[in-house]
mmCIF file of C-alpha atoms in Angstrom:
data_model
loop_
_atom_site.group_PDB
_atom_site.id
_atom_site.type_symbol
_atom_site.label_atom_id
_atom_site.label_comp_id
_atom_site.label_asym_id
_atom_site.label_seq_id
_atom_site.Cartn_x
_atom_site.Cartn_y
_atom_site.Cartn_z
ATOM 1 C CA ALA Z 143 4.107 -15.062 -8.727
ATOM 2 C CA ASP Z 144 3.169 -18.242 -6.854
ATOM 3 C CA ALA Z 145 1.677 -16.178 -4.026
ATOM 4 C CA ILE Z 146 -0.508 -14.286 -6.505
ATOM 5 C CA LYS Z 147 -1.671 -17.561 -8.080
ATOM 6 C CA GLY Z 148 -2.535 -18.866 -4.600
ATOM 7 C CA ILE Z 149 -4.475 -15.714 -3.754
ATOM 8 C CA ALA Z 150 -6.366 -15.929 -7.033
ATOM 9 C CA ALA Z 151 -7.238 -19.598 -6.501
ATOM 10 C CA ASP Z 152 -8.167 -19.211 -2.827
ATOM 11 C CA SER Z 153 -10.444 -16.222 -3.409
ATOM 12 C CA ALA Z 154 -12.572 -17.807 -6.130
ATOM 13 C CA GLU Z 155 -16.314 -17.635 -5.581
ATOM 14 C CA GLU Z 156 -18.592 -20.198 -7.155
ATOM 15 C CA ASP Z 157 -20.760 -17.623 -8.907
ATOM 16 C CA ALA Z 158 -17.943 -15.341 -10.016
ATOM 17 C CA GLY Z 159 -15.415 -17.952 -11.104
ATOM 18 C CA ALA Z 160 -11.734 -17.969 -10.371
ATOM 19 C CA PRO Z 161 -9.919 -14.699 -10.934
ATOM 20 C CA SER Z 162 -7.038 -14.838 -13.357
ATOM 21 C CA THR Z 163 -3.490 -14.313 -12.192
ATOM 22 C CA ALA Z 164 -3.466 -11.095 -14.247
ATOM 23 C CA GLU Z 165 -6.528 -9.823 -12.341
ATOM 24 C CA ALA Z 166 -4.943 -10.608 -8.970
ATOM 25 C CA GLU Z 167 -1.662 -8.986 -10.015
ATOM 26 C CA ALA Z 168 -3.510 -5.889 -11.224
ATOM 27 C CA LEU Z 169 -5.256 -5.593 -7.860
ATOM 28 C CA VAL Z 170 -1.968 -5.899 -5.956
ATOM 29 C CA ARG Z 171 -0.431 -3.197 -8.189
ATOM 30 C CA LEU Z 172 -3.479 -0.984 -7.599
ATOM 31 C CA ILE Z 173 -3.239 -1.382 -3.808
ATOM 32 C CA ALA Z 174 0.514 -0.675 -3.859
ATOM 33 C CA THR Z 175 0.026 2.390 -6.058
ATOM 34 C CA ALA Z 176 -2.742 3.722 -3.828
ATOM 35 C CA LEU Z 177 -0.675 3.271 -0.679
ATOM 36 C CA LEU Z 178 2.513 4.736 -2.150
ATOM 37 C CA SER Z 179 0.937 7.703 -3.930
ATOM 38 C CA SER Z 180 -1.284 8.925 -1.107
ATOM 39 C CA ALA Z 181 -0.826 10.702 2.154
ATOM 40 C CA PRO Z 182 -0.569 8.166 4.983
ATOM 41 C CA GLY Z 183 -3.936 6.650 5.769
ATOM 42 C CA THR Z 184 -5.708 8.239 2.793
ATOM 43 C CA PRO Z 185 -5.508 5.927 -0.232
ATOM 44 C CA THR Z 186 -9.229 6.439 -0.832
ATOM 45 C CA ALA Z 187 -8.897 8.988 -3.664
ATOM 46 C CA THR Z 188 -6.839 6.581 -5.759
ATOM 47 C CA LEU Z 189 -8.993 3.594 -4.857
ATOM 48 C CA GLU Z 190 -12.191 5.407 -5.828
ATOM 49 C CA GLN Z 191 -10.805 5.211 -9.363
ATOM 50 C CA SER Z 192 -10.202 1.448 -9.045
ATOM 51 C CA GLU Z 193 -12.335 0.505 -12.023
ATOM 52 C CA SER Z 194 -10.666 2.944 -14.433
ATOM 53 C CA LEU Z 195 -7.159 2.149 -13.150
ATOM 54 C CA LEU Z 196 -7.751 -1.588 -13.498
ATOM 55 C CA ALA Z 197 -9.213 -1.046 -16.974
ATOM 56 C CA SER Z 198 -6.055 0.757 -18.027
ATOM 57 C CA ASP Z 199 -3.952 -2.080 -16.559
ATOM 58 C CA LEU Z 200 -5.984 -5.052 -17.819
ATOM 59 C CA GLY Z 201 -7.595 -3.476 -20.867
ATOM 60 C CA ALA Z 202 -11.101 -2.052 -21.009
ATOM 61 C CA ASP Z 203 -12.468 -5.155 -22.732
ATOM 62 C CA ALA Z 204 -11.213 -7.380 -19.911
ATOM 63 C CA LEU Z 205 -12.937 -5.450 -17.116
ATOM 64 C CA ASP Z 206 -16.616 -6.318 -17.146
ATOM 65 C CA ALA Z 207 -18.961 -6.713 -14.177
ATOM 66 C CA ALA Z 208 -17.899 -10.328 -13.632
ATOM 67 C CA ALA Z 209 -14.207 -9.339 -13.602
ATOM 68 C CA CYS Z 210 -14.945 -6.559 -11.092
ATOM 69 C CA LYS Z 211 -16.682 -9.112 -8.876
ATOM 70 C CA ARG Z 212 -13.756 -11.545 -9.134
ATOM 71 C CA ILE Z 213 -11.207 -8.821 -8.343
ATOM 72 C CA ALA Z 214 -13.327 -7.596 -5.419
ATOM 73 C CA ALA Z 215 -13.286 -11.181 -4.089
ATOM 74 C CA VAL Z 216 -9.472 -11.137 -4.253
ATOM 75 C CA ALA Z 217 -9.396 -7.849 -2.309
ATOM 76 C CA ASP Z 218 -11.762 -9.275 0.327
ATOM 77 C CA HIS Z 219 -9.640 -12.404 0.556
ATOM 78 C CA ILE Z 220 -6.424 -10.447 1.084
ATOM 79 C CA ALA Z 221 -8.088 -8.255 3.716
ATOM 80 C CA SER Z 222 -9.417 -11.259 5.622
ATOM 81 C CA ARG Z 223 -6.221 -13.334 5.423
ATOM 82 C CA LEU Z 224 -3.636 -10.630 6.155
ATOM 83 C CA CYS Z 225 -1.908 -11.520 9.397
ATOM 84 C CA CYS Z 226 -0.005 -9.093 11.587
ATOM 85 C CA PRO Z 227 2.770 -9.426 12.694
ATOM 86 C CA ARG Z 228 3.450 -12.492 10.541
ATOM 87 C CA ASP Z 229 3.041 -10.670 7.208
ATOM 88 C CA MET Z 230 3.860 -7.125 8.341
ATOM 89 C CA GLY Z 231 3.583 -4.756 11.276
ATOM 90 C CA ALA Z 232 0.188 -3.765 12.642
ATOM 91 C CA PRO Z 233 0.143 -0.185 11.249
ATOM 92 C CA ALA Z 234 1.125 -1.355 7.745
ATOM 93 C CA GLY Z 235 -1.355 -4.219 7.934
ATOM 94 C CA ALA Z 236 -4.147 -1.831 8.887
ATOM 95 C CA HIS Z 237 -3.396 0.351 5.853
ATOM 96 C CA VAL Z 238 -3.264 -2.598 3.445
ATOM 97 C CA ARG Z 239 -6.421 -4.106 4.903
ATOM 98 C CA ALA Z 240 -8.285 -0.777 4.660
ATOM 99 C CA ALA Z 241 -7.139 -0.297 1.068
ATOM 100 C CA CYS Z 242 -8.382 -3.781 0.154
ATOM 101 C CA VAL Z 243 -11.753 -3.140 1.788
ATOM 102 C CA VAL Z 244 -12.186 0.166 -0.086
ATOM 103 C CA ALA Z 245 -11.136 -1.386 -3.404
ATOM 104 C CA ALA Z 246 -13.571 -4.266 -2.902
ATOM 105 C CA ALA Z 247 -16.422 -1.852 -2.095
ATOM 106 C CA VAL Z 248 -15.705 0.289 -5.161
ATOM 107 C CA LEU Z 249 -15.473 -2.736 -7.448
ATOM 108 C CA THR Z 250 -18.608 -4.316 -6.010
ATOM 109 C CA ALA Z 251 -20.523 -1.107 -6.704
ATOM 110 C CA ALA Z 252 -19.211 -0.997 -10.301
#
């Protein structure tokens, strides 16, 4: 939980505000679900539904354009800060990083 709070605080953008811990946790659950429920290297189908999956996790009222922007900032932050081999092996890191980049792109377009 402390790691999620740190990610949320570190990824805050001035114009989007700080993401809540719940938003950061929802993103991490989304990334994990996408990676575990997809064929290796193809989490894109799940991540293309990022907005609807996050809305079901956070509640539709909680997911407005500003929330999407904050959550996208968290995904960008994780992708840029992920360190291999410190955090995980290179192949796993590449998959997590790619999933974060796709999620951020989908949420930014929302």
